[in-house]
PDB file of C-alpha atoms in Angstrom:
ATOM      1  CA  MET A   1     -24.966 -33.636  11.706  1.00 65.00           C
ATOM      2  CA  ALA A   2     -24.165 -35.078   8.257  1.00 67.00           C
ATOM      3  CA  ASP A   3     -20.968 -34.116   6.495  1.00 73.00           C
ATOM      4  CA  ARG A   4     -21.339 -32.038   3.375  1.00 69.00           C
ATOM      5  CA  PRO A   5     -19.682 -33.384   0.166  1.00 67.00           C
ATOM      6  CA  TYR A   6     -15.941 -33.287   0.100  1.00 69.00           C
ATOM      7  CA  TYR A   7     -14.421 -31.021  -2.384  1.00 65.00           C
ATOM      8  CA  ILE A   8     -12.417 -33.484  -4.288  1.00 67.00           C
ATOM      9  CA  SER A   9     -15.234 -35.980  -4.669  1.00 66.00           C
ATOM     10  CA  SER A  10     -17.968 -33.589  -5.218  1.00 62.00           C
ATOM     11  CA  ASP A  11     -19.414 -33.223  -8.836  1.00 59.00           C
ATOM     12  CA  LEU A  12     -20.972 -29.736  -7.881  1.00 58.00           C
ATOM     13  CA  ASN A  13     -17.458 -27.980  -7.893  1.00 60.00           C
ATOM     14  CA  ARG A  14     -16.165 -29.259 -11.285  1.00 61.00           C
ATOM     15  CA  THR A  15     -19.018 -30.301 -13.489  1.00 63.00           C
ATOM     16  CA  ILE A  16     -19.186 -28.421 -16.795  1.00 64.00           C
ATOM     17  CA  ASP A  17     -22.599 -27.774 -18.127  1.00 65.00           C
ATOM     18  CA  PRO A  18     -22.857 -30.267 -21.223  1.00 66.00           C
ATOM     19  CA  ASN A  19     -25.062 -27.696 -23.035  1.00 69.00           C
ATOM     20  CA  GLY A  20     -22.286 -25.069 -22.663  1.00 63.00           C
ATOM     21  CA  GLN A  21     -24.262 -22.729 -20.576  1.00 64.00           C
ATOM     22  CA  GLY A  22     -21.946 -22.451 -17.472  1.00 64.00           C
ATOM     23  CA  LEU A  23     -18.542 -22.898 -15.925  1.00 63.00           C
ATOM     24  CA  PRO A  24     -17.578 -25.045 -12.968  1.00 63.00           C
ATOM     25  CA  THR A  25     -18.265 -23.440  -9.582  1.00 62.00           C
ATOM     26  CA  ILE A  26     -14.632 -23.158  -8.896  1.00 66.00           C
ATOM     27  CA  SER A  27     -14.293 -20.819 -11.951  1.00 64.00           C
ATOM     28  CA  GLU A  28     -16.470 -18.041 -10.869  1.00 66.00           C
ATOM     29  CA  GLY A  29     -18.294 -19.168  -7.594  1.00 65.00           C
ATOM     30  CA  LEU A  30     -15.074 -19.039  -5.543  1.00 70.00           C
ATOM     31  CA  ASN A  31     -13.940 -15.569  -6.850  1.00 79.00           C
ATOM     32  CA  SER A  32     -12.637 -13.196  -4.185  1.00 86.00           C
ATOM     33  CA  VAL A  33     -11.927  -9.636  -3.405  1.00 90.00           C
ATOM     34  CA  ARG A  34      -8.510  -8.618  -4.372  1.00 91.00           C
ATOM     35  CA  THR A  35      -6.158  -7.199  -1.674  1.00 93.00           C
ATOM     36  CA  TYR A  36      -5.523  -4.087  -3.827  1.00 92.00           C
ATOM     37  CA  SER A  37      -9.209  -3.422  -4.488  1.00 93.00           C
ATOM     38  CA  PHE A  38     -10.013  -0.917  -1.762  1.00 94.00           C
ATOM     39  CA  GLU A  39     -10.418   2.752  -0.990  1.00 93.00           C
ATOM     40  CA  CYS A  40     -10.009   4.334   2.520  1.00 92.00           C
ATOM     41  CA  HIS A  41     -12.206   7.429   3.274  1.00 91.00           C
ATOM     42  CA  PHE A  42     -11.825   9.644   6.299  1.00 84.00           C
ATOM     43  CA  GLU A  43     -14.171  12.095   7.942  1.00 81.00           C
ATOM     44  CA  LEU A  44     -11.772  14.445   9.803  1.00 82.00           C
ATOM     45  CA  PRO A  45     -12.710  16.130  13.004  1.00 81.00           C
ATOM     46  CA  ASN A  46     -13.529  19.775  13.158  1.00 72.00           C
ATOM     47  CA  GLY A  47     -10.435  22.040  13.415  1.00 67.00           C
ATOM     48  CA  VAL A  48      -8.231  19.570  11.269  1.00 71.00           C
ATOM     49  CA  ARG A  49      -9.954  19.751   7.887  1.00 63.00           C
ATOM     50  CA  GLU A  50      -8.161  21.580   5.189  1.00 58.00           C
ATOM     51  CA  GLY A  51     -10.390  23.529   2.792  1.00 53.00           C
ATOM     52  CA  GLY A  52     -13.531  21.805   4.133  1.00 51.00           C
ATOM     53  CA  GLY A  53     -12.833  18.687   1.917  1.00 51.00           C
ATOM     54  CA  ASP A  54     -14.674  15.576   3.141  1.00 51.00           C
ATOM     55  CA  PRO A  55     -13.633  12.788   2.680  1.00 59.00           C
ATOM     56  CA  PHE A  56      -9.981  13.435   2.125  1.00 72.00           C
ATOM     57  CA  LEU A  57      -6.878  11.539   1.189  1.00 78.00           C
ATOM     58  CA  THR A  58      -8.985   8.649  -0.409  1.00 84.00           C
ATOM     59  CA  LEU A  59      -6.343   7.539  -2.958  1.00 83.00           C
ATOM     60  CA  ALA A  60      -3.318   8.541  -0.763  1.00 87.00           C
ATOM     61  CA  ALA A  61      -3.892   5.564   1.527  1.00 91.00           C
ATOM     62  CA  LYS A  62      -1.795   2.934  -0.188  1.00 92.00           C
ATOM     63  CA  GLN A  63      -1.841   0.240   2.436  1.00 94.00           C
ATOM     64  CA  VAL A  64      -4.163  -0.600   5.193  1.00 95.00           C
ATOM     65  CA  SER A  65      -3.288  -3.224   7.934  1.00 95.00           C
ATOM     66  CA  GLU A  66      -5.577  -5.937   9.198  1.00 94.00           C
ATOM     67  CA  THR A  67      -8.628  -4.727  10.789  1.00 93.00           C
ATOM     68  CA  GLY A  68     -10.572  -6.657  13.601  1.00 93.00           C
ATOM     69  CA  ILE A  69     -11.861  -7.032  17.091  1.00 95.00           C
ATOM     70  CA  THR A  70     -11.175  -9.681  19.613  1.00 96.00           C
ATOM     71  CA  VAL A  71     -13.391 -10.734  22.734  1.00 96.00           C
ATOM     72  CA  GLU A  72     -11.220 -11.375  25.748  1.00 96.00           C
ATOM     73  CA  ASP A  73     -11.733 -14.703  27.600  1.00 96.00           C
ATOM     74  CA  ILE A  74     -13.125 -14.922  31.037  1.00 97.00           C
ATOM     75  CA  GLU A  75     -11.651 -18.111  32.612  1.00 97.00           C
ATOM     76  CA  VAL A  76     -13.792 -19.983  35.130  1.00 97.00           C
ATOM     77  CA  HIS A  77     -12.768 -22.944  37.265  1.00 97.00           C
ATOM     78  CA  ARG A  78     -15.186 -25.560  38.401  1.00 95.00           C
ATOM     79  CA  VAL A  79     -13.624 -28.302  40.360  1.00 95.00           C
ATOM     80  CA  ASN A  80     -11.628 -30.263  37.779  1.00 96.00           C
ATOM     81  CA  ASP A  81     -12.876 -28.319  34.808  1.00 97.00           C
ATOM     82  CA  ARG A  82     -11.789 -25.013  33.061  1.00 96.00           C
ATOM     83  CA  VAL A  83     -14.409 -23.316  30.954  1.00 96.00           C
ATOM     84  CA  PHE A  84     -14.481 -19.955  29.272  1.00 97.00           C
ATOM     85  CA  TYR A  85     -16.910 -17.198  28.668  1.00 97.00           C
ATOM     86  CA  PRO A  86     -16.679 -14.107  26.478  1.00 97.00           C
ATOM     87  CA  GLY A  87     -15.532 -10.946  28.054  1.00 97.00           C
ATOM     88  CA  LYS A  88     -14.721  -7.398  27.098  1.00 95.00           C
ATOM     89  CA  PRO A  89     -13.939  -6.717  23.370  1.00 95.00           C
ATOM     90  CA  THR A  90     -10.671  -5.217  22.307  1.00 93.00           C
ATOM     91  CA  PRO A  91     -10.499  -3.406  18.896  1.00 93.00           C
ATOM     92  CA  GLU A  92      -7.223  -4.040  17.215  1.00 94.00           C
ATOM     93  CA  GLU A  93      -4.986  -1.155  16.260  1.00 95.00           C
ATOM     94  CA  LEU A  94      -5.108  -0.089  12.738  1.00 96.00           C
ATOM     95  CA  THR A  95      -2.066   1.182  10.655  1.00 96.00           C
ATOM     96  CA  VAL A  96      -2.479   3.070   7.374  1.00 95.00           C
ATOM     97  CA  THR A  97       0.429   3.919   5.016  1.00 96.00           C
ATOM     98  CA  PHE A  98      -0.207   7.097   2.982  1.00 93.00           C
ATOM     99  CA  ASP A  99       1.602   8.416  -0.161  1.00 93.00           C
ATOM    100  CA  ASN A 100       3.377  11.730   0.706  1.00 91.00           C
ATOM    101  CA  LEU A 101       1.652  13.563  -2.214  1.00 88.00           C
ATOM    102  CA  TYR A 102       2.618  17.119  -3.221  1.00 86.00           C
ATOM    103  CA  GLN A 103      -0.816  18.353  -4.092  1.00 79.00           C
ATOM    104  CA  LYS A 104      -2.724  17.247  -0.968  1.00 75.00           C
ATOM    105  CA  LYS A 105       0.023  18.135   1.622  1.00 80.00           C
ATOM    106  CA  VAL A 106      -0.654  14.698   3.162  1.00 84.00           C
ATOM    107  CA  SER A 107       2.131  14.959   5.664  1.00 86.00           C
ATOM    108  CA  ASN A 108       1.169  18.323   6.955  1.00 86.00           C
ATOM    109  CA  THR A 109      -2.573  17.478   7.238  1.00 85.00           C
ATOM    110  CA  LEU A 110      -1.834  14.109   9.177  1.00 89.00           C
ATOM    111  CA  TRP A 111       0.620  15.927  11.309  1.00 90.00           C
ATOM    112  CA  ASN A 112      -2.019  18.631  12.134  1.00 87.00           C
ATOM    113  CA  TRP A 113      -4.413  15.701  13.128  1.00 89.00           C
ATOM    114  CA  PHE A 114      -1.764  14.176  15.376  1.00 92.00           C
ATOM    115  CA  GLN A 115      -0.854  17.515  16.773  1.00 90.00           C
ATOM    116  CA  SER A 116      -4.456  18.034  17.929  1.00 87.00           C
ATOM    117  CA  ILE A 117      -3.919  14.906  20.105  1.00 91.00           C
ATOM    118  CA  TYR A 118      -0.674  15.965  21.493  1.00 92.00           C
ATOM    119  CA  ASN A 119       1.232  18.982  20.505  1.00 92.00           C
ATOM    120  CA  PRO A 120       5.109  18.454  21.306  1.00 92.00           C
ATOM    121  CA  MET A 121       5.771  22.102  20.939  1.00 93.00           C
ATOM    122  CA  THR A 122       3.412  23.053  23.726  1.00 92.00           C
ATOM    123  CA  GLY A 123       2.863  20.032  25.736  1.00 92.00           C
ATOM    124  CA  GLU A 124      -0.885  20.439  25.203  1.00 89.00           C
ATOM    125  CA  LEU A 125      -3.218  17.304  24.990  1.00 89.00           C
ATOM    126  CA  LEU A 126      -6.399  17.611  22.945  1.00 85.00           C
ATOM    127  CA  GLU A 127      -6.075  21.196  21.920  1.00 81.00           C
ATOM    128  CA  ASN A 128      -9.403  21.246  20.065  1.00 75.00           C
ATOM    129  CA  VAL A 129     -11.339  20.222  22.973  1.00 76.00           C
ATOM    130  CA  SER A 130     -12.554  22.896  25.490  1.00 71.00           C
ATOM    131  CA  THR A 131     -12.484  21.982  29.267  1.00 70.00           C
ATOM    132  CA  SER A 132     -14.222  25.150  30.535  1.00 66.00           C
ATOM    133  CA  LEU A 133     -17.915  24.819  31.580  1.00 61.00           C
ATOM    134  CA  GLY A 134     -20.190  26.925  29.257  1.00 57.00           C
ATOM    135  CA  THR A 135     -17.644  27.292  26.603  1.00 58.00           C
ATOM    136  CA  GLU A 136     -18.444  26.270  23.082  1.00 59.00           C
ATOM    137  CA  PRO A 137     -16.115  23.463  22.055  1.00 55.00           C
ATOM    138  CA  ARG A 138     -13.687  24.172  19.201  1.00 59.00           C
ATOM    139  CA  GLY A 139     -13.848  20.735  17.825  1.00 63.00           C
ATOM    140  CA  ASP A 140     -13.312  17.172  18.494  1.00 76.00           C
ATOM    141  CA  PHE A 141     -10.069  15.149  18.518  1.00 83.00           C
ATOM    142  CA  LYS A 142     -11.725  11.956  17.210  1.00 87.00           C
ATOM    143  CA  ALA A 143     -12.937  11.449  13.640  1.00 88.00           C
ATOM    144  CA  ARG A 144     -16.457  10.304  13.622  1.00 88.00           C
ATOM    145  CA  GLU A 145     -15.622   7.409  11.141  1.00 89.00           C
ATOM    146  CA  LEU A 146     -13.103   5.917   8.860  1.00 93.00           C
ATOM    147  CA  LYS A 147     -14.427   3.710   5.952  1.00 94.00           C
ATOM    148  CA  ILE A 148     -12.586   0.910   4.218  1.00 95.00           C
ATOM    149  CA  TYR A 149     -14.369   0.005   0.960  1.00 95.00           C
ATOM    150  CA  HIS A 150     -13.906  -3.428  -0.332  1.00 94.00           C
ATOM    151  CA  LEU A 151     -14.215  -2.949  -4.203  1.00 93.00           C
ATOM    152  CA  ASP A 152     -15.601  -5.487  -6.766  1.00 91.00           C
ATOM    153  CA  PRO A 153     -14.081  -5.883 -10.118  1.00 90.00           C
ATOM    154  CA  HIS A 154     -15.921  -2.907 -11.487  1.00 90.00           C
ATOM    155  CA  GLY A 155     -14.532  -0.607  -8.799  1.00 90.00           C
ATOM    156  CA  LYS A 156     -17.869  -0.402  -6.887  1.00 92.00           C
ATOM    157  CA  PRO A 157     -18.123  -0.908  -3.188  1.00 93.00           C
ATOM    158  CA  LEU A 158     -18.850  -4.571  -2.378  1.00 93.00           C
ATOM    159  CA  MET A 159     -18.443  -4.428   1.456  1.00 94.00           C
ATOM    160  CA  THR A 160     -17.487  -1.799   3.926  1.00 95.00           C
ATOM    161  CA  THR A 161     -15.675  -1.903   7.132  1.00 96.00           C
ATOM    162  CA  LYS A 162     -16.396   1.123   9.279  1.00 95.00           C
ATOM    163  CA  LEU A 163     -14.381   2.275  12.335  1.00 95.00           C
ATOM    164  CA  PHE A 164     -16.014   4.868  14.620  1.00 94.00           C
ATOM    165  CA  GLY A 165     -14.337   7.245  17.075  1.00 92.00           C
ATOM    166  CA  VAL A 166     -10.880   7.273  15.336  1.00 93.00           C
ATOM    167  CA  TYR A 167      -7.917   9.082  16.538  1.00 93.00           C
ATOM    168  CA  PRO A 168      -4.170   8.893  15.563  1.00 94.00           C
ATOM    169  CA  LYS A 169      -1.970   7.171  18.015  1.00 95.00           C
ATOM    170  CA  SER A 170       1.325   7.501  16.188  1.00 95.00           C
ATOM    171  CA  TRP A 171       2.838   9.526  13.129  1.00 95.00           C
ATOM    172  CA  LYS A 172       6.030   8.641  11.343  1.00 95.00           C
ATOM    173  CA  THR A 173       7.558   9.109   7.965  1.00 94.00           C
ATOM    174  CA  ALA A 174       9.399   6.545   5.994  1.00 94.00           C
ATOM    175  CA  GLU A 175      13.160   6.767   5.476  1.00 94.00           C
ATOM    176  CA  PHE A 176      14.711   8.926   2.836  1.00 95.00           C
ATOM    177  CA  ASN A 177      17.145   6.900   0.653  1.00 95.00           C
ATOM    178  CA  TYR A 178      18.816   7.833  -2.475  1.00 96.00           C
ATOM    179  CA  ALA A 179      18.972   4.141  -3.593  1.00 96.00           C
ATOM    180  CA  ASN A 180      15.246   3.798  -3.533  1.00 92.00           C
ATOM    181  CA  ASN A 181      12.791   4.234  -6.393  1.00 95.00           C
ATOM    182  CA  ASP A 182       9.567   4.691  -4.445  1.00 91.00           C
ATOM    183  CA  PHE A 183       7.230   7.214  -3.429  1.00 92.00           C
ATOM    184  CA  HIS A 184       7.828   8.592   0.096  1.00 94.00           C
ATOM    185  CA  THR A 185       5.132   7.565   2.567  1.00 94.00           C
ATOM    186  CA  VAL A 186       3.656   8.638   5.992  1.00 94.00           C
ATOM    187  CA  GLN A 187       2.500   6.012   8.272  1.00 95.00           C
ATOM    188  CA  MET A 188      -0.083   6.448  11.139  1.00 95.00           C
ATOM    189  CA  ALA A 189      -1.447   4.122  13.630  1.00 96.00           C
ATOM    190  CA  PHE A 190      -5.149   4.592  14.596  1.00 96.00           C
ATOM    191  CA  ARG A 191      -7.146   3.582  17.603  1.00 95.00           C
ATOM    192  CA  TYR A 192     -11.025   3.449  17.479  1.00 95.00           C
ATOM    193  CA  ASP A 193     -14.032   2.720  19.762  1.00 94.00           C
ATOM    194  CA  PHE A 194     -16.261   0.635  17.544  1.00 94.00           C
ATOM    195  CA  ILE A 195     -16.171  -1.345  14.338  1.00 95.00           C
ATOM    196  CA  ASP A 196     -18.808  -2.546  11.941  1.00 95.00           C
ATOM    197  CA  HIS A 197     -18.645  -4.562   8.773  1.00 95.00           C
ATOM    198  CA  GLY A 198     -21.250  -5.384   6.194  1.00 93.00           C
ATOM    199  CA  THR A 199     -22.437  -5.365   2.575  1.00 90.00           C
ATOM    200  CA  SER A 200     -22.349  -1.810   0.983  1.00 75.00           C
ATOM    201  CA  GLN A 201     -25.742  -0.159  -0.008  1.00 71.00           C
ATOM    202  CA  ALA A 202     -25.022  -0.419  -3.710  1.00 56.00           C
ATOM    203  CA  ASN A 203     -24.707  -4.339  -3.424  1.00 56.00           C
ATOM    204  CA  ARG A 204     -27.488  -5.151  -0.993  1.00 52.00           C
ATOM    205  CA  ALA A 205     -29.443  -6.948  -3.619  1.00 46.00           C
ATOM    206  CA  LEU A 206     -26.425  -9.201  -4.590  1.00 41.00           C
TER     207      LEU A 206
END
């Protein structure tokens, strides 16, 4: 396989159109999504939603950790050789930090969701899920999906990372400190079953 042109010696990256019709590739062709250009949308499970709003807490999510999935190795020994095959996938844990807003009652809403997983006041697990045969379930403990939209410079969705079967694993508030000058936050760690990533519908033609 032949090597592609090296960056420094390639005229394609730096050449300016002599007619003044374009910029070097590095000026616009290598532009990137900004780390702050995102929105996080939830679809809460039944029994946890407040006021029927869906999605909720879109702009309250101020920070989202790395998202991803890793395929574990299967190590196989053959005489003097050691080779590897792909095994079971492991979705990586997701952490989202929310501004503790007055209006949306973020802290209470998120606590209600966590409490539906484990209620420390009663010791119940999955209180919204019925275990009796023939009984209508009251709800589900997992959110159907969580969407992280990667926004372009115009604020429109460029790419979307979707997490399916999401439930909260931990809930904690940030410290209170008189010396700080920041919004108070609530941090939650989430587990999920499946992940998908791709171009958003509005940008399919790009």
